[in-house]
Amino acid sequence: MRIAVDSCSAILMAKAIVLEAFANQYNLCITTEVYKEILEGKNKKLMDALLTERLVQEKKIKISKVKNNNLTKKLMQDFNLGIGEAETLALALDKQCESICTDNKQGRKVAVIHNLNLLGSVDITVSLYKLGLIDKDKAVNGLKKLKEFGWFQDYLTDNAIEEIKNA
């Protein structure tokens, strides 16, 4: 399954130390603009930027070019999205990817409106644990990092942590 990932989700999953496991299991793609957004942290030696760069170099995350720039512009106008989120959604809407991974509120709204297969960082972390791709400690610690760095309502990460602890 080919999954388009926006910068917010890629950065959050890198901080949660689950991006590499996600990239090892699935065919991830990011747009050129998303890659540029992530690499802005490289000068500051941010781990998420350095990890993403390595995963791209190792071809575990692929850079995809949006075919329909008009669709990107329309999404930006209609839903007040940044270019990275709009390009990521355009990949899925244009059938270049089967799923989209975003934690952006507006991006999630667009995905629901257009009936796209939608994933989020919390869901992915729980799924990686259930698939045996990360252990319980890594999953719980990852969810705690998502709670710390993300903009999730506490009950989302708290429920996911409980689900993992009780599994």
PDB file of C-alpha atoms in Angstrom:
ATOM      1  CA  MET A   1       0.000   0.000   0.000  1.00  0.00           C
ATOM      2  CA  ARG A   2       1.370   3.415  -1.002  1.00  0.00           C
ATOM      3  CA  ILE A   3       0.829   6.049   1.706  1.00  0.00           C
ATOM      4  CA  ALA A   4       1.290   9.809   1.262  1.00  0.00           C
ATOM      5  CA  VAL A   5       2.628  11.432   4.447  1.00  0.00           C
ATOM      6  CA  ASP A   6       2.603  15.150   5.242  1.00  0.00           C
ATOM      7  CA  SER A   7       5.384  16.950   7.096  1.00  0.00           C
ATOM      8  CA  CYS A   8       3.531  17.229  10.416  1.00  0.00           C
ATOM      9  CA  SER A   9       2.966  13.470  10.634  1.00  0.00           C
ATOM     10  CA  ALA A  10       6.456  12.566   9.416  1.00  0.00           C
ATOM     11  CA  ILE A  11       8.034  14.885  11.983  1.00  0.00           C
ATOM     12  CA  LEU A  12       5.807  13.644  14.807  1.00  0.00           C
ATOM     13  CA  MET A  13       6.471   9.984  13.995  1.00  0.00           C
ATOM     14  CA  ALA A  14      10.217  10.674  13.815  1.00  0.00           C
ATOM     15  CA  LYS A  15      10.090  12.317  17.262  1.00  0.00           C
ATOM     16  CA  ALA A  16       8.085   9.316  18.509  1.00  0.00           C
ATOM     17  CA  ILE A  17      10.779   6.996  17.097  1.00  0.00           C
ATOM     18  CA  VAL A  18       8.298   5.047  14.940  1.00  0.00           C
ATOM     19  CA  LEU A  19       8.860   6.599  11.485  1.00  0.00           C
ATOM     20  CA  GLU A  20      11.544   4.108  10.497  1.00  0.00           C
ATOM     21  CA  ALA A  21       9.416   1.089  11.468  1.00  0.00           C
ATOM     22  CA  PHE A  22       6.524   2.632   9.498  1.00  0.00           C
ATOM     23  CA  ALA A  23       8.772   3.201   6.468  1.00  0.00           C
ATOM     24  CA  ASN A  24      10.155  -0.343   6.686  1.00  0.00           C
ATOM     25  CA  GLN A  25       6.661  -1.835   6.581  1.00  0.00           C
ATOM     26  CA  TYR A  26       4.861   0.398   4.058  1.00  0.00           C
ATOM     27  CA  ASN A  27       5.552   2.202   0.799  1.00  0.00           C
ATOM     28  CA  LEU A  28       5.730   5.812   2.031  1.00  0.00           C
ATOM     29  CA  CYS A  29       5.901   8.865  -0.183  1.00  0.00           C
ATOM     30  CA  ILE A  30       6.264  12.564   0.477  1.00  0.00           C
ATOM     31  CA  THR A  31       6.136  15.458  -1.930  1.00  0.00           C
ATOM     32  CA  THR A  32       9.081  17.689  -2.759  1.00  0.00           C
ATOM     33  CA  GLU A  33       7.488  20.515  -0.768  1.00  0.00           C
ATOM     34  CA  VAL A  34       6.941  18.270   2.268  1.00  0.00           C
ATOM     35  CA  TYR A  35      10.565  17.154   2.062  1.00  0.00           C
ATOM     36  CA  LYS A  36      11.714  20.793   1.974  1.00  0.00           C
ATOM     37  CA  GLU A  37       9.551  21.572   5.028  1.00  0.00           C
ATOM     38  CA  ILE A  38      11.041  18.681   6.972  1.00  0.00           C
ATOM     39  CA  LEU A  39      14.622  19.502   5.974  1.00  0.00           C
ATOM     40  CA  GLU A  40      14.269  23.030   7.370  1.00  0.00           C
ATOM     41  CA  GLY A  41      15.261  21.420  10.677  1.00  0.00           C
ATOM     42  CA  LYS A  42      18.490  19.980   9.275  1.00  0.00           C
ATOM     43  CA  ASN A  43      20.519  23.139   9.972  1.00  0.00           C
ATOM     44  CA  LYS A  44      19.478  22.861  13.621  1.00  0.00           C
ATOM     45  CA  LYS A  45      20.501  19.172  13.553  1.00  0.00           C
ATOM     46  CA  LEU A  46      16.952  18.142  14.451  1.00  0.00           C
ATOM     47  CA  MET A  47      16.645  14.386  14.654  1.00  0.00           C
ATOM     48  CA  ASP A  48      13.403  14.281  12.645  1.00  0.00           C
ATOM     49  CA  ALA A  49      15.015  16.078   9.693  1.00  0.00           C
ATOM     50  CA  LEU A  50      18.160  13.940   9.784  1.00  0.00           C
ATOM     51  CA  LEU A  51      16.189  10.691  10.086  1.00  0.00           C
ATOM     52  CA  THR A  52      13.841  11.603   7.238  1.00  0.00           C
ATOM     53  CA  GLU A  53      16.788  12.561   5.041  1.00  0.00           C
ATOM     54  CA  ARG A  54      18.435   9.184   5.730  1.00  0.00           C
ATOM     55  CA  LEU A  55      15.205   7.281   4.990  1.00  0.00           C
ATOM     56  CA  VAL A  56      14.868   9.144   1.678  1.00  0.00           C
ATOM     57  CA  GLN A  57      18.508   8.407   0.797  1.00  0.00           C
ATOM     58  CA  GLU A  58      17.917   4.737   1.618  1.00  0.00           C
ATOM     59  CA  LYS A  59      14.787   4.831  -0.590  1.00  0.00           C
ATOM     60  CA  LYS A  60      12.559   3.826   2.320  1.00  0.00           C
ATOM     61  CA  ILE A  61      10.612   7.042   1.737  1.00  0.00           C
ATOM     62  CA  LYS A  62      10.113   8.125  -1.856  1.00  0.00           C
ATOM     63  CA  ILE A  63       9.738  11.662  -3.157  1.00  0.00           C
ATOM     64  CA  SER A  64       6.644  11.982  -5.369  1.00  0.00           C
ATOM     65  CA  LYS A  65       5.800  14.817  -7.708  1.00  0.00           C
ATOM     66  CA  VAL A  66       2.228  16.066  -7.722  1.00  0.00           C
ATOM     67  CA  LYS A  67       0.745  15.713 -11.201  1.00  0.00           C
ATOM     68  CA  ASN A  68      -2.126  18.165 -10.724  1.00  0.00           C
ATOM     69  CA  ASN A  69      -0.886  21.527  -9.455  1.00  0.00           C
ATOM     70  CA  ASN A  70      -4.314  23.073 -10.010  1.00  0.00           C
ATOM     71  CA  LEU A  71      -5.775  20.613  -7.519  1.00  0.00           C
ATOM     72  CA  THR A  72      -3.109  21.613  -4.981  1.00  0.00           C
ATOM     73  CA  LYS A  73      -3.947  25.308  -5.441  1.00  0.00           C
ATOM     74  CA  LYS A  74      -7.691  24.627  -5.123  1.00  0.00           C
ATOM     75  CA  LEU A  75      -7.180  22.666  -1.893  1.00  0.00           C
ATOM     76  CA  MET A  76      -5.076  25.502  -0.488  1.00  0.00           C
ATOM     77  CA  GLN A  77      -7.760  28.054  -1.328  1.00  0.00           C
ATOM     78  CA  ASP A  78     -10.829  26.037  -0.387  1.00  0.00           C
ATOM     79  CA  PHE A  79      -9.519  24.605   2.883  1.00  0.00           C
ATOM     80  CA  ASN A  80      -6.876  27.102   3.987  1.00  0.00           C
ATOM     81  CA  LEU A  81      -4.117  24.478   3.778  1.00  0.00           C
ATOM     82  CA  GLY A  82      -0.392  24.943   3.512  1.00  0.00           C
ATOM     83  CA  ILE A  83       1.279  23.734   0.347  1.00  0.00           C
ATOM     84  CA  GLY A  84       2.684  20.573   1.950  1.00  0.00           C
ATOM     85  CA  GLU A  85      -0.677  19.379   3.253  1.00  0.00           C
ATOM     86  CA  ALA A  86      -2.392  20.301  -0.029  1.00  0.00           C
ATOM     87  CA  GLU A  87       0.193  18.423  -2.102  1.00  0.00           C
ATOM     88  CA  THR A  88      -0.105  15.373   0.135  1.00  0.00           C
ATOM     89  CA  LEU A  89      -3.879  15.360  -0.276  1.00  0.00           C
ATOM     90  CA  ALA A  90      -3.527  15.919  -4.022  1.00  0.00           C
ATOM     91  CA  LEU A  91      -1.442  12.725  -4.279  1.00  0.00           C
ATOM     92  CA  ALA A  92      -4.294  10.725  -2.772  1.00  0.00           C
ATOM     93  CA  LEU A  93      -7.073  12.532  -4.628  1.00  0.00           C
ATOM     94  CA  ASP A  94      -5.205  12.006  -7.898  1.00  0.00           C
ATOM     95  CA  LYS A  95      -4.885   8.267  -7.094  1.00  0.00           C
ATOM     96  CA  GLN A  96      -1.084   8.418  -6.850  1.00  0.00           C
ATOM     97  CA  CYS A  97      -1.424   6.913  -3.335  1.00  0.00           C
ATOM     98  CA  GLU A  98      -4.012   4.665  -1.712  1.00  0.00           C
ATOM     99  CA  SER A  99      -3.898   6.293   1.727  1.00  0.00           C
ATOM    100  CA  ILE A 100      -2.970   9.549   3.400  1.00  0.00           C
ATOM    101  CA  CYS A 101      -1.282  10.076   6.741  1.00  0.00           C
ATOM    102  CA  THR A 102      -1.979  13.460   8.294  1.00  0.00           C
ATOM    103  CA  ASP A 103      -2.550  14.806  11.777  1.00  0.00           C
ATOM    104  CA  ASN A 104      -3.476  18.245  10.442  1.00  0.00           C
ATOM    105  CA  LYS A 105      -7.062  19.129  11.405  1.00  0.00           C
ATOM    106  CA  GLN A 106      -7.916  20.718   8.050  1.00  0.00           C
ATOM    107  CA  GLY A 107      -6.155  17.938   6.162  1.00  0.00           C
ATOM    108  CA  ARG A 108      -8.152  15.313   8.040  1.00  0.00           C
ATOM    109  CA  LYS A 109     -11.343  17.197   7.234  1.00  0.00           C
ATOM    110  CA  VAL A 110     -10.517  17.143   3.512  1.00  0.00           C
ATOM    111  CA  ALA A 111      -9.718  13.426   3.687  1.00  0.00           C
ATOM    112  CA  VAL A 112     -13.083  12.680   5.307  1.00  0.00           C
ATOM    113  CA  ILE A 113     -14.998  14.873   2.839  1.00  0.00           C
ATOM    114  CA  HIS A 114     -13.338  13.079  -0.085  1.00  0.00           C
ATOM    115  CA  ASN A 115     -13.624   9.622   1.499  1.00  0.00           C
ATOM    116  CA  LEU A 116      -9.873   9.014   1.485  1.00  0.00           C
ATOM    117  CA  ASN A 117      -8.269   6.221   3.474  1.00  0.00           C
ATOM    118  CA  LEU A 118      -7.020   8.303   6.411  1.00  0.00           C
ATOM    119  CA  LEU A 119      -4.301   7.422   8.914  1.00  0.00           C
ATOM    120  CA  GLY A 120      -2.829   9.349  11.824  1.00  0.00           C
ATOM    121  CA  SER A 121       0.319   9.066  13.918  1.00  0.00           C
ATOM    122  CA  VAL A 122      -1.490   7.636  16.936  1.00  0.00           C
ATOM    123  CA  ASP A 123      -3.224   4.954  14.840  1.00  0.00           C
ATOM    124  CA  ILE A 124       0.023   4.047  13.116  1.00  0.00           C
ATOM    125  CA  THR A 125       1.913   3.682  16.397  1.00  0.00           C
ATOM    126  CA  VAL A 126      -0.755   1.339  17.786  1.00  0.00           C
ATOM    127  CA  SER A 127      -0.826  -0.648  14.530  1.00  0.00           C
ATOM    128  CA  LEU A 128       2.953  -1.039  14.471  1.00  0.00           C
ATOM    129  CA  TYR A 129       2.758  -2.503  17.963  1.00  0.00           C
ATOM    130  CA  LYS A 130      -0.115  -4.844  17.084  1.00  0.00           C
ATOM    131  CA  LEU A 131       1.820  -6.056  14.041  1.00  0.00           C
ATOM    132  CA  GLY A 132       4.812  -6.824  16.264  1.00  0.00           C
ATOM    133  CA  LEU A 133       7.015  -4.272  14.493  1.00  0.00           C
ATOM    134  CA  ILE A 134       7.729  -2.308  17.686  1.00  0.00           C
ATOM    135  CA  ASP A 135       7.674  -3.523  21.267  1.00  0.00           C
ATOM    136  CA  LYS A 136       5.379  -2.347  24.045  1.00  0.00           C
ATOM    137  CA  ASP A 137       7.902   0.081  25.558  1.00  0.00           C
ATOM    138  CA  LYS A 138       8.621   1.725  22.220  1.00  0.00           C
ATOM    139  CA  ALA A 139       4.903   2.033  21.474  1.00  0.00           C
ATOM    140  CA  VAL A 140       4.057   3.561  24.863  1.00  0.00           C
ATOM    141  CA  ASN A 141       7.059   5.897  24.766  1.00  0.00           C
ATOM    142  CA  GLY A 142       6.189   6.865  21.187  1.00  0.00           C
ATOM    143  CA  LEU A 143       2.638   7.712  22.194  1.00  0.00           C
ATOM    144  CA  LYS A 144       3.931   9.788  25.103  1.00  0.00           C
ATOM    145  CA  LYS A 145       6.145  11.700  22.639  1.00  0.00           C
ATOM    146  CA  LEU A 146       3.149  12.231  20.351  1.00  0.00           C
ATOM    147  CA  LYS A 147       1.242  13.602  23.326  1.00  0.00           C
ATOM    148  CA  GLU A 148       4.160  15.903  24.174  1.00  0.00           C
ATOM    149  CA  PHE A 149       4.876  17.219  20.678  1.00  0.00           C
ATOM    150  CA  GLY A 150       1.516  16.853  18.918  1.00  0.00           C
ATOM    151  CA  TRP A 151      -1.712  18.744  19.195  1.00  0.00           C
ATOM    152  CA  PHE A 152      -3.822  15.749  20.064  1.00  0.00           C
ATOM    153  CA  GLN A 153      -6.568  15.819  22.625  1.00  0.00           C
ATOM    154  CA  ASP A 154      -5.245  13.965  25.665  1.00  0.00           C
ATOM    155  CA  TYR A 155      -7.892  11.259  25.518  1.00  0.00           C
ATOM    156  CA  LEU A 156      -6.615  10.078  22.104  1.00  0.00           C
ATOM    157  CA  THR A 157      -3.098   9.327  23.262  1.00  0.00           C
ATOM    158  CA  ASP A 158      -4.234   8.215  26.744  1.00  0.00           C
ATOM    159  CA  ASN A 159      -6.681   5.686  25.250  1.00  0.00           C
ATOM    160  CA  ALA A 160      -4.019   4.400  22.857  1.00  0.00           C
ATOM    161  CA  ILE A 161      -1.532   3.977  25.717  1.00  0.00           C
ATOM    162  CA  GLU A 162      -4.116   2.043  27.729  1.00  0.00           C
ATOM    163  CA  GLU A 163      -4.920  -0.127  24.725  1.00  0.00           C
ATOM    164  CA  ILE A 164      -1.244  -1.056  24.370  1.00  0.00           C
ATOM    165  CA  LYS A 165      -0.707  -1.617  28.086  1.00  0.00           C
ATOM    166  CA  ASN A 166      -3.746  -3.924  28.214  1.00  0.00           C
ATOM    167  CA  ALA A 167      -2.832  -5.865  25.055  1.00  0.00           C
TER     168      ALA A 167
END
